[in-house]
Amino acid sequence: MRKLLLLISWCVFTVSCSTQQNFSKTENSSIHSSFIPIFGTDATEAIFRGTIDVSGKYFSGIFVFKKLADNKFRAVLMSEVGMTLLDMSFTHKDFYVNYCIEPLSKKGLFKLLYHDFKLALDEPARQNLKRKKNLDIDVKTMVYKKKDSRDFYYFADGTVTKIMSKTLYNKTEIQFKGLNNGKADAIQIQHRPVKLRIELTRIN
Amino acid sequence: MSRKNHLKLFQGILFFLFCSGLAIGQDFKPVANFNKIQAEINKTSESIKTIKSNFIQEKQLSFLTESIKSEGLFRYKKEDRLRWEYTQPFKYLILFNGNEVVIKDGNNTNVFDAGSNALFKQINNLMLGAVKGDLGKNKDFDFSLNESPKQYQLLLKPVNDNMKKYVAGVEIYFEKGDLAVSSIKIIESTGDFTKITFYDRKFNEPIDEKTFTSN
């Protein structure tokens, strides 16, 4: 448990340390109005079966995401048998824990999940995304950088396929796979150098 | 997460699993002859050696427009063997075999000792009690018995502080036709609940011992 908390603390510390860069040319007219493939264009709820792997320690459960309003979300983590483990509301500014069972009630864990969920769910305003042509992977994949951050969004056909968040000591990479009608069938969240990995598979 | 803390988490999960059912739009009223009906239910539970059933699990969260549904297979063999297997929309297996609890998720298999501490053992007993229909014997709950034209409803309120952290109450439904458990509903302190409905129930049919191993 202490090892887990140390790892979480490391993640929380490192994701908090961001720097700024100058922007290059702005080109975001091709970005879809809803561009992160969690909810798609027609839904406000998404349910995934998921696993969390922290340095070989394994946990599984069901992840429920609800878009309550623009930039306002609710996330619930529950066991397969239906027990609510963690219930969190959050905006791009802060989070609130509605409920958490005792073994998981750790501030570091809350901050870490808040960071990852916010990064995966909260779409930055399009005017705050700046094109970084020099980082483009190929002709189909365009890279944008979020204003006042080191969060990079990789777009293909107007939808995000990957988000990369860099800080001094940590890198978080979110990959959206199996894109279909603006929704990803699978999502992978990987932290480095901390060996923390979250894998989500859509069930609804 | 250390094994100890993993175990504590698992205890809660198990408690939830084994106290989970059915909310039916029926009017229930207190039974007039409590002792007689409880004795009949207990007698039936004692006569059940095996149960084969399918189940549907529905988790209701207040902020979702629809419940979260999953389904699977249920196998029970007296006294203490149980296979609880989710088949849709994901695969997940929980096995109880005596004091051993096995959880299999894909290639990950974890084995726990159900008797490793008092609380875990208590939860194990509670779960099997719910399946066998003799939860009314459990001293950790205040309980009451109601009836509708087709069902009996056993209401349980935890008196144990540890269990109160996880659930506000449990409703267990027995069909009057066979006096066996047909559904369970677990209500959380937030008002959200999980209901598990058993269907295609078959009693006292042979079940191979291999059913209760993960291999």
Coordinates of C-alpha atoms in Angstrom, one line a residue:
Chain A
M1 CA 0.0 0.0 0.0
R2 CA 2.8 2.4 0.9
K3 CA 4.5 1.7 -2.4
L4 CA 1.2 2.5 -4.2
L5 CA 0.8 5.8 -2.3
L6 CA 4.4 6.7 -3.1
L7 CA 3.8 6.1 -6.8
I8 CA 0.5 8.1 -6.7
S9 CA 2.3 10.9 -4.9
W10 CA 5.0 10.9 -7.5
C11 CA 2.3 11.1 -10.3
V12 CA 0.5 13.9 -8.5
F13 CA 3.7 15.9 -8.0
T14 CA 4.8 15.4 -11.5
V15 CA 1.5 16.1 -13.3
S16 CA 1.4 19.4 -11.3
C17 CA 4.7 20.7 -12.8
S18 CA 3.9 22.1 -16.2
T19 CA 5.7 24.7 -18.3
Q20 CA 4.7 26.9 -21.1
Q21 CA 5.8 27.3 -24.7
N22 CA 5.2 29.7 -27.4
F23 CA 2.5 29.0 -30.1
S24 CA 3.0 28.6 -33.8
K25 CA 0.4 29.1 -36.4
T26 CA -3.3 28.6 -35.5
E27 CA -5.2 26.1 -37.7
N28 CA -8.1 24.6 -36.0
S29 CA -11.0 24.9 -38.4
S30 CA -11.0 21.2 -39.3
I31 CA -11.5 20.1 -35.7
H32 CA -14.9 18.6 -35.0
S33 CA -17.3 20.3 -32.6
S34 CA -17.0 17.3 -30.3
F35 CA -13.5 16.0 -30.8
I36 CA -12.6 13.8 -27.8
P37 CA -14.2 10.4 -28.6
I38 CA -15.7 9.6 -25.2
F39 CA -19.3 10.6 -25.5
G40 CA -19.5 11.2 -29.2
T41 CA -21.8 13.9 -30.6
D42 CA -25.1 12.5 -29.3
A43 CA -24.6 11.2 -25.8
T44 CA -23.7 12.4 -22.4
E45 CA -23.0 9.0 -20.8
A46 CA -20.3 6.5 -21.3
I47 CA -19.6 3.2 -19.5
F48 CA -16.4 1.2 -19.7
R49 CA -15.0 -1.9 -18.1
G50 CA -11.5 -1.1 -17.0
T51 CA -8.3 -2.1 -15.3
I52 CA -5.7 -0.2 -13.3
D53 CA -2.2 -1.6 -13.2
V54 CA 0.3 0.0 -10.9
S55 CA 3.7 -1.6 -10.9
G56 CA 2.2 -5.0 -11.2
K57 CA -0.7 -4.4 -8.8
Y58 CA -3.9 -5.0 -10.6
F59 CA -7.4 -3.8 -10.0
S60 CA -10.5 -4.0 -12.2
G61 CA -13.9 -2.5 -12.3
I62 CA -16.5 -0.5 -14.2
F63 CA -15.9 3.2 -15.0
V64 CA -19.0 5.4 -15.6
F65 CA -18.6 8.9 -17.0
K66 CA -21.4 11.5 -17.3
K67 CA -21.2 14.9 -18.9
L68 CA -23.4 17.1 -16.7
A69 CA -22.7 20.3 -18.6
D70 CA -20.0 21.9 -20.6
N71 CA -16.8 21.2 -18.8
K72 CA -18.6 19.6 -15.9
F73 CA -18.5 15.8 -15.3
R74 CA -19.2 13.0 -12.9
A75 CA -17.1 9.8 -12.8
V76 CA -18.0 6.7 -10.8
L77 CA -15.8 3.7 -10.3
M78 CA -17.5 0.5 -9.2
S79 CA -16.7 -3.1 -8.8
E80 CA -18.0 -5.7 -11.3
V81 CA -20.5 -6.9 -8.7
G82 CA -22.0 -3.4 -8.5
M83 CA -20.5 -1.9 -5.4
T84 CA -19.7 1.9 -5.8
L85 CA -16.1 2.4 -4.9
L86 CA -15.5 6.0 -5.9
D87 CA -17.9 8.8 -7.0
M88 CA -16.3 12.1 -8.1
S89 CA -17.6 15.3 -9.7
F90 CA -15.2 17.6 -11.4
T91 CA -14.8 20.6 -13.6
H92 CA -11.7 21.9 -15.4
K93 CA -10.9 23.9 -12.2
D94 CA -11.5 21.4 -9.3
F95 CA -13.1 18.2 -8.1
Y96 CA -15.3 17.0 -5.4
V97 CA -15.5 13.5 -4.0
N98 CA -19.2 12.5 -3.5
Y99 CA -18.4 9.1 -2.1
C100 CA -15.5 6.8 -1.6
I101 CA -15.0 3.5 0.3
E102 CA -12.4 3.7 3.0
P103 CA -9.6 1.6 1.5
L104 CA -9.5 3.9 -1.6
S105 CA -10.0 7.2 0.3
K106 CA -6.6 8.7 -0.5
K107 CA -6.1 12.3 -1.5
G108 CA -3.3 11.3 -3.9
L109 CA -5.5 8.8 -5.7
F110 CA -8.2 11.4 -6.0
K111 CA -5.8 14.0 -7.6
L112 CA -4.3 11.4 -9.9
L113 CA -7.7 10.2 -11.2
Y114 CA -8.9 13.8 -11.5
H115 CA -5.9 14.6 -13.6
D116 CA -6.4 11.7 -15.9
F117 CA -10.2 11.9 -16.2
K118 CA -10.1 15.7 -16.8
L119 CA -7.5 15.2 -19.5
A120 CA -9.5 12.4 -21.1
L121 CA -13.0 14.0 -20.9
D122 CA -12.7 17.8 -20.8
E123 CA -12.4 19.3 -24.3
P124 CA -10.4 22.5 -24.3
A125 CA -12.0 25.4 -26.2
R126 CA -11.0 25.2 -29.9
Q127 CA -9.6 28.7 -29.8
N128 CA -7.2 27.5 -27.1
L129 CA -5.7 24.9 -29.4
K130 CA -2.8 25.9 -31.5
R131 CA -1.4 23.9 -34.4
K132 CA 2.1 22.6 -34.1
K133 CA 3.0 21.7 -37.6
N134 CA 6.5 20.7 -36.8
L135 CA 5.1 17.9 -34.6
D136 CA 2.7 16.4 -37.1
I137 CA 3.2 12.6 -37.4
D138 CA 2.1 12.3 -41.0
V139 CA -0.2 14.0 -43.5
K140 CA -3.3 12.6 -41.6
T141 CA -2.3 13.3 -38.0
M142 CA -2.1 16.9 -36.9
V143 CA -0.8 18.0 -33.5
Y144 CA -2.3 20.8 -31.5
K145 CA -1.1 22.3 -28.2
K146 CA -3.4 23.6 -25.5
K147 CA -2.8 27.1 -24.4
D148 CA -0.9 27.6 -21.2
S149 CA 0.0 23.9 -20.9
R150 CA 2.1 21.2 -22.3
D151 CA -0.9 19.1 -23.4
F152 CA -0.8 18.0 -27.0
Y153 CA -3.7 16.7 -28.9
Y154 CA -3.2 14.5 -31.9
F155 CA -6.0 14.7 -34.4
A156 CA -7.0 12.5 -37.3
D157 CA -10.1 13.4 -39.4
G158 CA -11.1 16.1 -36.9
T159 CA -11.1 13.7 -33.9
V160 CA -8.5 13.2 -31.2
T161 CA -6.7 9.9 -31.3
K162 CA -4.1 10.7 -28.7
I163 CA -3.4 13.2 -25.9
M164 CA 0.0 13.7 -24.5
S165 CA 0.5 15.7 -21.3
K166 CA 4.1 16.4 -20.4
T167 CA 5.5 17.8 -17.2
L168 CA 9.0 17.9 -15.8
Y169 CA 9.0 14.4 -14.3
N170 CA 6.0 12.7 -15.8
K171 CA 4.4 12.0 -19.1
T172 CA 0.8 11.0 -19.5
E173 CA -0.4 9.5 -22.8
I174 CA -4.0 8.8 -23.6
Q175 CA -4.8 6.8 -26.7
F176 CA -8.2 6.4 -28.2
K177 CA -8.6 3.2 -30.2
G178 CA -11.3 1.7 -32.4
L179 CA -12.9 5.0 -33.3
N180 CA -16.5 4.6 -34.6
N181 CA -19.0 7.4 -35.0
G182 CA -16.9 9.7 -32.9
K183 CA -16.6 7.2 -30.0
A184 CA -13.6 5.1 -29.0
D185 CA -14.1 1.5 -28.2
A186 CA -11.0 1.4 -26.1
I187 CA -8.9 3.9 -24.2
Q188 CA -5.4 3.5 -22.7
I189 CA -3.9 5.9 -20.2
Q190 CA -0.2 5.4 -19.6
H191 CA 2.0 7.2 -17.2
R192 CA 5.8 7.3 -17.5
P193 CA 8.2 6.8 -15.9
V194 CA 5.8 5.7 -13.2
K195 CA 4.4 2.3 -14.3
L196 CA 0.7 3.2 -14.0
R197 CA -1.6 2.1 -16.7
I198 CA -5.4 2.4 -17.0
E199 CA -7.2 0.4 -19.8
L200 CA -10.8 1.0 -20.6
T201 CA -13.0 -1.0 -22.9
R202 CA -16.4 0.4 -23.8
I203 CA -19.5 -1.6 -22.8
N204 CA -22.0 1.2 -23.5
Chain B
M1 CA -2.1 -2.0 -2.9
S2 CA -0.9 -4.4 -0.2
R3 CA -2.5 -7.8 0.2
K4 CA -4.1 -6.6 3.5
N5 CA -5.7 -3.6 1.9
H6 CA -6.7 -5.5 -1.2
L7 CA -8.4 -8.0 1.1
K8 CA -10.3 -5.2 2.9
L9 CA -11.5 -3.9 -0.4
F10 CA -12.4 -7.3 -1.5
Q11 CA -14.4 -7.8 1.7
G12 CA -16.6 -4.9 0.8
I13 CA -17.0 -6.2 -2.7
L14 CA -17.9 -9.7 -1.5
F15 CA -20.4 -8.3 1.0
F16 CA -22.0 -6.4 -1.9
L17 CA -22.1 -9.4 -4.1
F18 CA -23.6 -11.7 -1.6
C19 CA -26.2 -9.3 -0.4
S20 CA -27.3 -8.3 -3.9
G21 CA -31.8 -8.7 -6.0
L22 CA -35.1 -7.6 -7.3
A23 CA -37.2 -4.6 -6.8
I24 CA -40.7 -5.5 -7.9
G25 CA -43.6 -3.2 -8.1
Q26 CA -45.6 -5.2 -5.7
D27 CA -47.2 -4.1 -2.4
F28 CA -45.7 -5.9 0.5
K29 CA -47.1 -6.0 4.0
P30 CA -45.8 -7.6 7.2
V31 CA -46.5 -11.3 7.5
A32 CA -48.8 -12.3 10.3
N33 CA -47.1 -15.6 11.1
F34 CA -43.4 -14.8 11.0
N35 CA -42.0 -17.8 12.8
K36 CA -44.0 -20.3 10.7
I37 CA -42.9 -18.8 7.4
Q38 CA -39.3 -18.4 8.5
A39 CA -39.3 -22.1 9.5
E40 CA -40.7 -23.0 6.0
I41 CA -38.1 -21.0 4.2
N42 CA -35.3 -22.5 6.4
K43 CA -36.7 -26.0 5.7
T44 CA -36.7 -25.4 2.0
S45 CA -33.1 -24.0 2.1
E46 CA -32.0 -27.1 3.9
S47 CA -33.5 -29.3 1.2
I48 CA -31.6 -27.5 -1.6
K49 CA -28.3 -29.3 -2.3
T50 CA -27.5 -27.6 -5.6
I51 CA -28.7 -24.6 -7.6
K52 CA -28.1 -23.8 -11.2
S53 CA -29.3 -20.5 -12.4
N54 CA -28.6 -17.5 -14.7
F55 CA -28.7 -14.0 -13.4
I56 CA -29.1 -10.4 -14.6
Q57 CA -27.5 -7.7 -12.6
E58 CA -28.7 -4.1 -12.8
K59 CA -26.8 -1.2 -11.2
Q60 CA -28.9 1.9 -10.8
L61 CA -27.1 5.2 -10.5
S62 CA -29.3 8.2 -9.9
F63 CA -27.5 10.4 -12.5
L64 CA -27.7 7.8 -15.3
T65 CA -30.7 7.5 -17.7
E66 CA -30.4 3.7 -17.8
S67 CA -29.1 1.1 -15.4
I68 CA -25.9 -0.7 -16.1
K69 CA -26.7 -4.3 -17.0
S70 CA -24.6 -7.4 -16.9
E71 CA -25.4 -11.1 -16.8
G72 CA -23.9 -14.4 -16.1
L73 CA -24.1 -17.9 -14.6
F74 CA -24.6 -19.0 -11.0
R75 CA -23.8 -22.4 -9.6
Y76 CA -24.1 -23.4 -5.9
K77 CA -23.4 -26.7 -4.2
K78 CA -24.0 -27.3 -0.6
E79 CA -22.4 -26.4 1.8
D80 CA -20.0 -23.8 0.6
R81 CA -19.2 -23.9 -3.1
L82 CA -20.3 -21.2 -5.4
R83 CA -19.5 -20.1 -8.9
W84 CA -20.5 -16.6 -9.8
E85 CA -19.5 -15.9 -13.4
Y86 CA -20.2 -12.8 -15.5
T87 CA -20.4 -13.6 -19.2
Q88 CA -21.8 -10.3 -20.7
P89 CA -20.8 -7.7 -21.4
F90 CA -17.5 -8.8 -19.9
K91 CA -16.0 -12.0 -18.5
Y92 CA -15.3 -12.2 -14.8
L93 CA -15.3 -15.1 -12.5
I94 CA -15.6 -15.5 -8.7
L95 CA -15.3 -18.9 -7.1
F96 CA -16.0 -19.9 -3.5
N97 CA -14.8 -23.3 -2.5
G98 CA -14.7 -23.8 1.3
N99 CA -12.4 -21.2 2.7
E100 CA -10.8 -20.4 -0.7
V101 CA -12.0 -17.5 -2.8
V102 CA -10.7 -17.2 -6.4
I103 CA -11.1 -14.3 -8.7
K104 CA -10.3 -14.7 -12.4
D105 CA -10.2 -11.8 -14.7
G106 CA -8.7 -12.7 -18.1
N107 CA -5.2 -13.9 -17.4
N108 CA -5.2 -12.6 -13.9
T109 CA -6.1 -15.0 -11.1
N110 CA -6.1 -14.1 -7.4
V111 CA -6.7 -16.5 -4.6
F112 CA -7.8 -15.4 -1.2
D113 CA -8.4 -17.2 2.1
A114 CA -11.9 -16.5 3.2
G115 CA -11.1 -17.5 6.7
S116 CA -8.1 -15.2 7.0
N117 CA -9.9 -12.8 9.3
A118 CA -13.1 -12.6 11.1
L119 CA -14.8 -10.1 8.9
F120 CA -14.0 -11.9 5.7
K121 CA -15.4 -15.1 7.2
Q122 CA -18.5 -13.2 8.3
I123 CA -19.0 -11.9 4.7
N124 CA -18.5 -15.4 3.3
N125 CA -21.1 -16.7 5.7
L126 CA -23.4 -13.8 4.8
M127 CA -23.1 -14.5 1.1
L128 CA -23.9 -18.2 1.4
G129 CA -26.7 -17.3 3.8
A130 CA -28.3 -15.1 1.1
V131 CA -28.0 -17.9 -1.5
K132 CA -29.4 -20.5 0.9
G133 CA -32.1 -18.2 2.1
D134 CA -31.2 -18.5 5.8
L135 CA -29.9 -14.9 6.2
G136 CA -32.5 -14.4 8.9
K137 CA -30.2 -16.3 11.2
N138 CA -27.5 -13.7 10.9
K139 CA -27.0 -11.6 14.0
D140 CA -25.4 -8.7 12.1
F141 CA -28.8 -7.6 10.7
D142 CA -32.1 -6.4 12.0
F143 CA -34.6 -8.1 9.7
S144 CA -38.3 -8.1 9.0
L145 CA -40.4 -10.3 6.7
N146 CA -43.1 -9.0 4.3
E147 CA -45.3 -10.6 1.7
S148 CA -47.2 -9.9 -1.5
P149 CA -49.5 -12.3 -3.2
K150 CA -46.6 -14.0 -5.0
Q151 CA -43.5 -13.3 -2.9
Y152 CA -41.9 -13.0 0.5
Q153 CA -39.6 -10.1 1.1
L154 CA -36.9 -10.3 3.7
L155 CA -35.6 -6.8 4.6
L156 CA -32.2 -6.6 6.3
K157 CA -30.7 -3.5 8.0
P158 CA -27.1 -3.8 9.0
V159 CA -26.4 -3.3 12.7
N160 CA -22.6 -3.8 12.2
D161 CA -20.8 -0.5 11.7
N162 CA -18.4 -2.0 9.1
M163 CA -21.3 -3.1 6.9
K164 CA -23.2 0.1 7.4
K165 CA -20.3 1.8 5.5
Y166 CA -21.2 -0.2 2.4
V167 CA -25.0 -0.7 2.4
A168 CA -28.1 0.9 3.9
G169 CA -30.1 -2.2 3.5
V170 CA -30.7 -5.5 1.6
E171 CA -33.9 -6.9 0.2
I172 CA -34.1 -10.6 -0.5
Y173 CA -37.1 -12.0 -2.4
F174 CA -38.4 -15.5 -2.2
E175 CA -41.0 -16.9 -4.6
K176 CA -44.0 -18.3 -2.7
G177 CA -44.1 -21.2 -5.2
D178 CA -40.7 -22.7 -4.2
L179 CA -39.6 -20.6 -1.2
A180 CA -36.2 -20.1 -2.8
V181 CA -34.4 -16.8 -3.4
S182 CA -35.4 -15.3 -6.8
S183 CA -33.8 -11.9 -6.4
I184 CA -31.7 -9.6 -4.2
K185 CA -31.5 -5.9 -4.0
I186 CA -28.6 -4.0 -2.3
I187 CA -29.2 -0.4 -1.4
E188 CA -26.3 1.9 -0.8
S189 CA -26.2 4.7 1.6
T190 CA -26.5 7.1 -1.3
G191 CA -29.8 5.5 -2.4
D192 CA -28.2 3.9 -5.5
F193 CA -28.7 0.2 -5.7
T194 CA -27.8 -3.1 -7.4
K195 CA -30.4 -5.7 -8.1
I196 CA -29.7 -9.2 -9.1
T197 CA -32.5 -11.3 -10.6
F198 CA -32.1 -15.1 -10.9
Y199 CA -33.9 -16.9 -13.7
D200 CA -34.0 -20.4 -15.2
R201 CA -33.4 -21.7 -11.6
K202 CA -32.9 -25.4 -11.3
F203 CA -32.6 -27.1 -7.9
N204 CA -30.8 -30.3 -6.9
E205 CA -29.4 -31.2 -10.3
P206 CA -25.9 -32.7 -10.3
I207 CA -23.0 -30.2 -10.6
D208 CA -19.5 -31.4 -11.4
E209 CA -16.8 -30.5 -8.9
K210 CA -14.8 -29.0 -11.6
T211 CA -17.4 -26.2 -11.8
F212 CA -15.8 -24.8 -8.7
T213 CA -12.3 -24.6 -9.9
S214 CA -10.8 -21.9 -12.1
N215 CA -9.0 -24.3 -14.5

